[in-house]
PDB file of C-alpha atoms in Angstrom:
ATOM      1  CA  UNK X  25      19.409 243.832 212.344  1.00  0.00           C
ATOM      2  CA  UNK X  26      21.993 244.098 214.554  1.00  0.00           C
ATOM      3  CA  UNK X  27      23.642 246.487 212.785  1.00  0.00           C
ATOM      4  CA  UNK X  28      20.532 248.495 213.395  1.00  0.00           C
ATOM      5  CA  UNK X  29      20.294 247.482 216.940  1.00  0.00           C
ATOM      6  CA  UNK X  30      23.861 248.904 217.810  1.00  0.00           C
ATOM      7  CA  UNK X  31      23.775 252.206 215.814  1.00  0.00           C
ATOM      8  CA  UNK X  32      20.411 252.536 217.529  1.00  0.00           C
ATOM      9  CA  UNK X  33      21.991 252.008 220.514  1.00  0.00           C
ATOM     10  CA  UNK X  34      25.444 254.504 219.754  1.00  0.00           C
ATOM     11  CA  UNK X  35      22.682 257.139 218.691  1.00  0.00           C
ATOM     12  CA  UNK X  36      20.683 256.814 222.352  1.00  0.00           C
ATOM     13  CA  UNK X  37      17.339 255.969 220.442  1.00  0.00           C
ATOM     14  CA  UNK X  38      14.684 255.361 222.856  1.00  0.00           C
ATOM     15  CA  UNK X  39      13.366 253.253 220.005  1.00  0.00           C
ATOM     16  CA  UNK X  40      13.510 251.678 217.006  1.00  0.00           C
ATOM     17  CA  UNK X  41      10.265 250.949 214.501  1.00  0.00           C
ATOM     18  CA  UNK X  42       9.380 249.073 210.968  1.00  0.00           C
ATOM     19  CA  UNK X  43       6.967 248.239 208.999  1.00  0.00           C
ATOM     20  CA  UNK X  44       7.247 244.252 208.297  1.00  0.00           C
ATOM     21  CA  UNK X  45       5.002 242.747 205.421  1.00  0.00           C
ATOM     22  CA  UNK X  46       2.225 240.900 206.803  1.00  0.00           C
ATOM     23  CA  UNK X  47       2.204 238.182 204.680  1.00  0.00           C
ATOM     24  CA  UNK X  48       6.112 237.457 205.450  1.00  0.00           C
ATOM     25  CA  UNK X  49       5.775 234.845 208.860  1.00  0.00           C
ATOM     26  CA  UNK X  50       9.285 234.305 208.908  1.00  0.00           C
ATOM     27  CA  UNK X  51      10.223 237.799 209.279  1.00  0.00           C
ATOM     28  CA  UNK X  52       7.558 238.603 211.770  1.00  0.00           C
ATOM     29  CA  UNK X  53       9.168 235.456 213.784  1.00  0.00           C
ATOM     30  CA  UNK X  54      12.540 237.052 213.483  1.00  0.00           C
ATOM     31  CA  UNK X  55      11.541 240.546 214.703  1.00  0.00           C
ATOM     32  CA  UNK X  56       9.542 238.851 217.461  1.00  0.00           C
ATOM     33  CA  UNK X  57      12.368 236.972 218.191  1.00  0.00           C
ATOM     34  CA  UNK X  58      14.768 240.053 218.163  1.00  0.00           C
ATOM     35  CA  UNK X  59      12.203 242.068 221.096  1.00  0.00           C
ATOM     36  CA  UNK X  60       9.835 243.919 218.515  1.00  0.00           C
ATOM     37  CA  UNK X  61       6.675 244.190 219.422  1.00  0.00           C
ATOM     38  CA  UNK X  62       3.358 244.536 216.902  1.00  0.00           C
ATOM     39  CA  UNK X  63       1.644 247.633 217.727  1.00  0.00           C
ATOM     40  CA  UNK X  64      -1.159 248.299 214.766  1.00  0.00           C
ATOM     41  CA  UNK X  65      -1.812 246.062 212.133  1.00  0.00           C
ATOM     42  CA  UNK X  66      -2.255 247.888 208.602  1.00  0.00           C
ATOM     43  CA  UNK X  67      -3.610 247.611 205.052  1.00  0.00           C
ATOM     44  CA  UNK X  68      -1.517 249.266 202.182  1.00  0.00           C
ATOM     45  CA  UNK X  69      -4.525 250.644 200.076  1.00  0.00           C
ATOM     46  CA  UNK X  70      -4.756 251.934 196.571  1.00  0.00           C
ATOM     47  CA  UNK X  71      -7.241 253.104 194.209  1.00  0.00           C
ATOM     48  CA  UNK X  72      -8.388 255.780 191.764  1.00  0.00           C
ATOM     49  CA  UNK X  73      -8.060 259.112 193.355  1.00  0.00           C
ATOM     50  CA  UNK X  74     -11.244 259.884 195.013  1.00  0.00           C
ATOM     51  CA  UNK X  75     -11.867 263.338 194.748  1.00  0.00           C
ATOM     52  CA  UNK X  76     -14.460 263.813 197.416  1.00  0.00           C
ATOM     53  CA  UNK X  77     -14.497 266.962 199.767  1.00  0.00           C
ATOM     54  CA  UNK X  78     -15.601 266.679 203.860  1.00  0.00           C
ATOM     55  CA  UNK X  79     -18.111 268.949 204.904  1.00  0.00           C
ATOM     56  CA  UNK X  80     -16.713 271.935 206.647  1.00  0.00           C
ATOM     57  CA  UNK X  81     -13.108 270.595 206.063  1.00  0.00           C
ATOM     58  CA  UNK X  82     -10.884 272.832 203.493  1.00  0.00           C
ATOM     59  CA  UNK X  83      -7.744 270.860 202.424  1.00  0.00           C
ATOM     60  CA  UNK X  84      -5.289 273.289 200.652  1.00  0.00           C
ATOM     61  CA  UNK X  85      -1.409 272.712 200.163  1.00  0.00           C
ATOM     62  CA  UNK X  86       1.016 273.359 203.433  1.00  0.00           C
ATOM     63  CA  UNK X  87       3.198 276.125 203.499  1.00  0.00           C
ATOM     64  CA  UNK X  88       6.097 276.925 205.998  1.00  0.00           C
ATOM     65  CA  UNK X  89       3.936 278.916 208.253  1.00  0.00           C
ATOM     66  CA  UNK X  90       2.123 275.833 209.184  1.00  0.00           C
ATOM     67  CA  UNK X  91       5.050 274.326 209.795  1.00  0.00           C
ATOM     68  CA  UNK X  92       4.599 274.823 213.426  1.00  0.00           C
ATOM     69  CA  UNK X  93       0.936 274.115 213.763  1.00  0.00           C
ATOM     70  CA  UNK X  94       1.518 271.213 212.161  1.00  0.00           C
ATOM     71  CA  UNK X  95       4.524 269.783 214.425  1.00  0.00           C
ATOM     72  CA  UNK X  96       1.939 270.832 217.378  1.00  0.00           C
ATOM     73  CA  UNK X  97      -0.671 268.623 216.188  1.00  0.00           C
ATOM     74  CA  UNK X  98       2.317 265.810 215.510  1.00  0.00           C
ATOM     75  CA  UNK X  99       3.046 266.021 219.306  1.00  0.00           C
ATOM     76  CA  UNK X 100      -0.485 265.886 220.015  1.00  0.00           C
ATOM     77  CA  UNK X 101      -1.283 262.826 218.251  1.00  0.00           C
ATOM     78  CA  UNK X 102       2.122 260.747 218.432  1.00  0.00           C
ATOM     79  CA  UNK X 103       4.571 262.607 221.187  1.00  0.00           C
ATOM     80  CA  UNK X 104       6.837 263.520 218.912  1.00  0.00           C
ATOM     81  CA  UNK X 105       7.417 266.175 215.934  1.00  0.00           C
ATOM     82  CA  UNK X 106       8.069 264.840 212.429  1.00  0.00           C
ATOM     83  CA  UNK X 107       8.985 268.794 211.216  1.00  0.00           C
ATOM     84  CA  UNK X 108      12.169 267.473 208.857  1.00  0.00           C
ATOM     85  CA  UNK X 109       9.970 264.997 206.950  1.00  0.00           C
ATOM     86  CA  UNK X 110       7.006 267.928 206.744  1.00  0.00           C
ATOM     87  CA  UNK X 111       9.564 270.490 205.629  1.00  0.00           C
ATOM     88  CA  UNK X 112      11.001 268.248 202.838  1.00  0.00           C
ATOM     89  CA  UNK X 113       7.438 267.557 202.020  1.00  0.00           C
ATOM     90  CA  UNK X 114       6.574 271.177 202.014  1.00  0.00           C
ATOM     91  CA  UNK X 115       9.279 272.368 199.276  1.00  0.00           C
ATOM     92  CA  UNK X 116       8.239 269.406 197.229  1.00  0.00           C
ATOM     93  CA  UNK X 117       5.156 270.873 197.047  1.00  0.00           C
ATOM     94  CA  UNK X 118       3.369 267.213 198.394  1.00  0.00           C
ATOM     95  CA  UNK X 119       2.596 268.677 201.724  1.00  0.00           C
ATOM     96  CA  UNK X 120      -1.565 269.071 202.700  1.00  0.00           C
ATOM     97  CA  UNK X 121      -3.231 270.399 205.345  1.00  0.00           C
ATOM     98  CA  UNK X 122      -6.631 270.429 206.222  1.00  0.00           C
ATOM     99  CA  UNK X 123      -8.563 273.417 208.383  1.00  0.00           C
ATOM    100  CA  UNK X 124     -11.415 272.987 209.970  1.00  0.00           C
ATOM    101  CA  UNK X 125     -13.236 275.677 211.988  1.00  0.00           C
ATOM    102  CA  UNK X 126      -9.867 278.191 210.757  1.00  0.00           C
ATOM    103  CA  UNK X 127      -7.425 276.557 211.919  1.00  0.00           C
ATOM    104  CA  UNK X 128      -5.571 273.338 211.123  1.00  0.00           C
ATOM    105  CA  UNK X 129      -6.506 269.839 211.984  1.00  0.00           C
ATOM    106  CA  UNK X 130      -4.444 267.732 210.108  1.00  0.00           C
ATOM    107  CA  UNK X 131      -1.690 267.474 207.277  1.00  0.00           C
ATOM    108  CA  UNK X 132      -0.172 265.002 205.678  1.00  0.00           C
ATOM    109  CA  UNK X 133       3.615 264.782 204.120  1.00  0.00           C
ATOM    110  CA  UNK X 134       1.919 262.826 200.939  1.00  0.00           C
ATOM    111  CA  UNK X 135      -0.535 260.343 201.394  1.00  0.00           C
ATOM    112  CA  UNK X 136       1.387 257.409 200.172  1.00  0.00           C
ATOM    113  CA  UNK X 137       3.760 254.674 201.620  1.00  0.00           C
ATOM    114  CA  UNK X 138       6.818 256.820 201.736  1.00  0.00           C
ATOM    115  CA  UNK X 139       4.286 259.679 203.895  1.00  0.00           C
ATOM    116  CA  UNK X 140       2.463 260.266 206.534  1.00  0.00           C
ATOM    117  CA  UNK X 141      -0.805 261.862 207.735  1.00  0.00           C
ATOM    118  CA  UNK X 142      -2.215 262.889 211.298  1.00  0.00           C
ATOM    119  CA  UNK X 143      -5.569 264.676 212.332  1.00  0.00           C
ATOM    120  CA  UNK X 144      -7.300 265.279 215.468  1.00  0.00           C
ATOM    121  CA  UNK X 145     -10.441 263.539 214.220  1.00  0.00           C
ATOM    122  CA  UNK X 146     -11.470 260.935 211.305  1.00  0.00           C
ATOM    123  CA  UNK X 147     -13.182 263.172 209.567  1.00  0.00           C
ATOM    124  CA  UNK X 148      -9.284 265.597 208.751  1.00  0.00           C
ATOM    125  CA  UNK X 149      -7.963 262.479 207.037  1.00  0.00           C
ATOM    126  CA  UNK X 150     -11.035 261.561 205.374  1.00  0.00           C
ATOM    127  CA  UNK X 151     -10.621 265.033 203.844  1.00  0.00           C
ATOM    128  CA  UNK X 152      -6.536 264.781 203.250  1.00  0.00           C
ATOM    129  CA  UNK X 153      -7.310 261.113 201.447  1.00  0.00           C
ATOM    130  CA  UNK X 154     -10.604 262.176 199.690  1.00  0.00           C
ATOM    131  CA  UNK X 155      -8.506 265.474 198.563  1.00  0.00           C
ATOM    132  CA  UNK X 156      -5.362 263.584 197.078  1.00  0.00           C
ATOM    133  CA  UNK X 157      -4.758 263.922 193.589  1.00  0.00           C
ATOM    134  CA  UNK X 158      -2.984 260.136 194.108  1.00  0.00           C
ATOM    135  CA  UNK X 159      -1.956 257.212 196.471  1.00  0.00           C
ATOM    136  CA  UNK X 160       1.896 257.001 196.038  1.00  0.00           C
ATOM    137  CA  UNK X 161       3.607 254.528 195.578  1.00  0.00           C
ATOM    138  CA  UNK X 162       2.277 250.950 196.600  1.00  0.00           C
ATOM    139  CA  UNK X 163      -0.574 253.170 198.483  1.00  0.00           C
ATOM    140  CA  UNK X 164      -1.121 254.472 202.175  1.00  0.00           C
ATOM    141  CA  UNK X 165      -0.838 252.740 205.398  1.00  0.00           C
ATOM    142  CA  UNK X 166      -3.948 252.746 207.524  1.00  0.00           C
ATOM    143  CA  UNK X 167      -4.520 251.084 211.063  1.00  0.00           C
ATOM    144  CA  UNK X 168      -7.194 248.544 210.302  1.00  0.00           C
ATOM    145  CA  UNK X 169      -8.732 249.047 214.315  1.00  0.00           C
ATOM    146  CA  UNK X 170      -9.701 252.498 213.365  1.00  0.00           C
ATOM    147  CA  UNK X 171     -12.657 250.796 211.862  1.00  0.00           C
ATOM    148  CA  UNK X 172     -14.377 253.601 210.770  1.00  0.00           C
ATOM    149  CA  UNK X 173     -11.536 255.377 208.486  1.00  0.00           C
ATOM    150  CA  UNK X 174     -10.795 251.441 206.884  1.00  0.00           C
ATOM    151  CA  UNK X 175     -14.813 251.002 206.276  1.00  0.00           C
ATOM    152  CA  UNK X 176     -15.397 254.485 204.562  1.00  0.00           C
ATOM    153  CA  UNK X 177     -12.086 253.845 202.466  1.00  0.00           C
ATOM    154  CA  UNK X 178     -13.136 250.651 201.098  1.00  0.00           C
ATOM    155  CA  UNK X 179     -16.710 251.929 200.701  1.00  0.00           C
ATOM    156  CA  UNK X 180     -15.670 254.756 198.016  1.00  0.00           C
ATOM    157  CA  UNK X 181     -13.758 251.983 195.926  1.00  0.00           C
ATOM    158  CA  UNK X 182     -10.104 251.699 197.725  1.00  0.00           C
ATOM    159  CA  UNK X 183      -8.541 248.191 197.810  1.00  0.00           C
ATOM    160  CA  UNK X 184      -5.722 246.615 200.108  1.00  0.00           C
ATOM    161  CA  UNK X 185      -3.038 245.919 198.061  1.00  0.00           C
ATOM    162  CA  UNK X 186      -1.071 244.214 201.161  1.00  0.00           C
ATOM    163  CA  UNK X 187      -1.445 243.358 204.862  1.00  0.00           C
ATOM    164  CA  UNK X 188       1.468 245.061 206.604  1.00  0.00           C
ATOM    165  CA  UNK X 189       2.566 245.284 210.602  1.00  0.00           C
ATOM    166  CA  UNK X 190       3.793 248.210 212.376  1.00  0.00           C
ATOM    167  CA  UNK X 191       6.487 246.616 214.838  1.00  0.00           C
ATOM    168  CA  UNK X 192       8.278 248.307 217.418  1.00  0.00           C
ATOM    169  CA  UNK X 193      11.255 247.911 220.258  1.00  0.00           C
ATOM    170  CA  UNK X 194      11.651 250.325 222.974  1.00  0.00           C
ATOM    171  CA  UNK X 195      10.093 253.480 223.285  1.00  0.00           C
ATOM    172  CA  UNK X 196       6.362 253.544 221.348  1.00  0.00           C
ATOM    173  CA  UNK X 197       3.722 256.586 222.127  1.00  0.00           C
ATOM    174  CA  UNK X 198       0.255 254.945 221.221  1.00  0.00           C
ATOM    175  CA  UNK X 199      -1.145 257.001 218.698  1.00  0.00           C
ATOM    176  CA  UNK X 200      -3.987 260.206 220.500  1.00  0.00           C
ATOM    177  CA  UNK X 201      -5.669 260.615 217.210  1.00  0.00           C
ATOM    178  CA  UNK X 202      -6.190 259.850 213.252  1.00  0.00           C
ATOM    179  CA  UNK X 203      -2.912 259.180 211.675  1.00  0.00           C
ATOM    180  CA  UNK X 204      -1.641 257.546 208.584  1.00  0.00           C
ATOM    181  CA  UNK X 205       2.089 256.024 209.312  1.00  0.00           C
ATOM    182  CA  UNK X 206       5.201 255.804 206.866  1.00  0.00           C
ATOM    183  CA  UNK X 207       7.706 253.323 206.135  1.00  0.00           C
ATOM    184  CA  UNK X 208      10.330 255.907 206.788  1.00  0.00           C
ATOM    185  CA  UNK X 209      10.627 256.460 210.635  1.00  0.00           C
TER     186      UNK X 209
END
């Protein structure tokens, strides 16, 4: 960690972030320890695809022209762009989006542990999970206080697989929206 800590530091991060398992107490002692605070504490959830569609909300695959509505909405919800992580996701062909209204509400990179998803509202990732042909990986990350998203997942048959803590030191921008986070950054 403090290898982390000093190329963090070499870099001029304003922050560093992880995702500790929940279940681990001696690693969420030593990030505590080390300055991190938690900031949302998450379920990893899996289950059968669900194939349900939200009223009104069109989820289609993202292309490179919503590349930049899509790093808007980013910067909306979270400060910040994540437009190398969308792009990668894009030529993949993993990349979502979700319209509501004509224009776009939300995307996600993949809705799995290695992606993430943001929307203005519940109801845009409601639509980018119910739309998802899978849950990759171990499953997605959701923010247990957003009550509503966690109840409707485990109401159409989703399970936690794990408790899990997003931890942070420095610089964190509390979340202005719906968002599914990533292990990656």
């Amino acid at each position: 960690m403090d290898a982390v800590h000093e190329r963090a530091s070499e870099k001029n991060f304003a922050g560093v972030r992880l995702i500790q398992a929940g279940f681990h107490t001696r690693s969420l002692s030593l990030y505590a320890k080390l300055g991190y605070d938690v900031r949302e504490h998450l379920a990893c959830m899996q289950g059968k695809p669900l194939g349900i569609s939200i009223e009104g909300h069109m989820v289609r695959p993202a292309t490179e022209a919503d590349l930049e509505h899509c790093n808007h909405l980013c910067r909306e919800v979270h400060g910040h762009d994540r437009g190398g992580e969308l792009r990668d996701a894009i030529a993949r062909g993993s990349a979502t989006v979700v319209e509501y209204d004509g224009r776009i509400t939300g995307y996600a990179a993949i809705i799995g542990f290695f992606g993430h998803a943001v929307g203005e509202t519940n109801k845009d990732v409601k639509a980018l999970i119910g739309a998802a042909k899978e849950f990759a990986g171990p499953g997605f990350l959701l923010p247990t206080r957003n009550g509503d998203l966690f109840r409707w997942c485990l109401s159409n048959g989703l399970r936690i697989t794990q408790p899990m803590t997003l931890m942070s030191k420095g610089l964190y921008n509390e979340p202005a929206g719906a968002f599914l986070p990533s292990i990656l950054y």
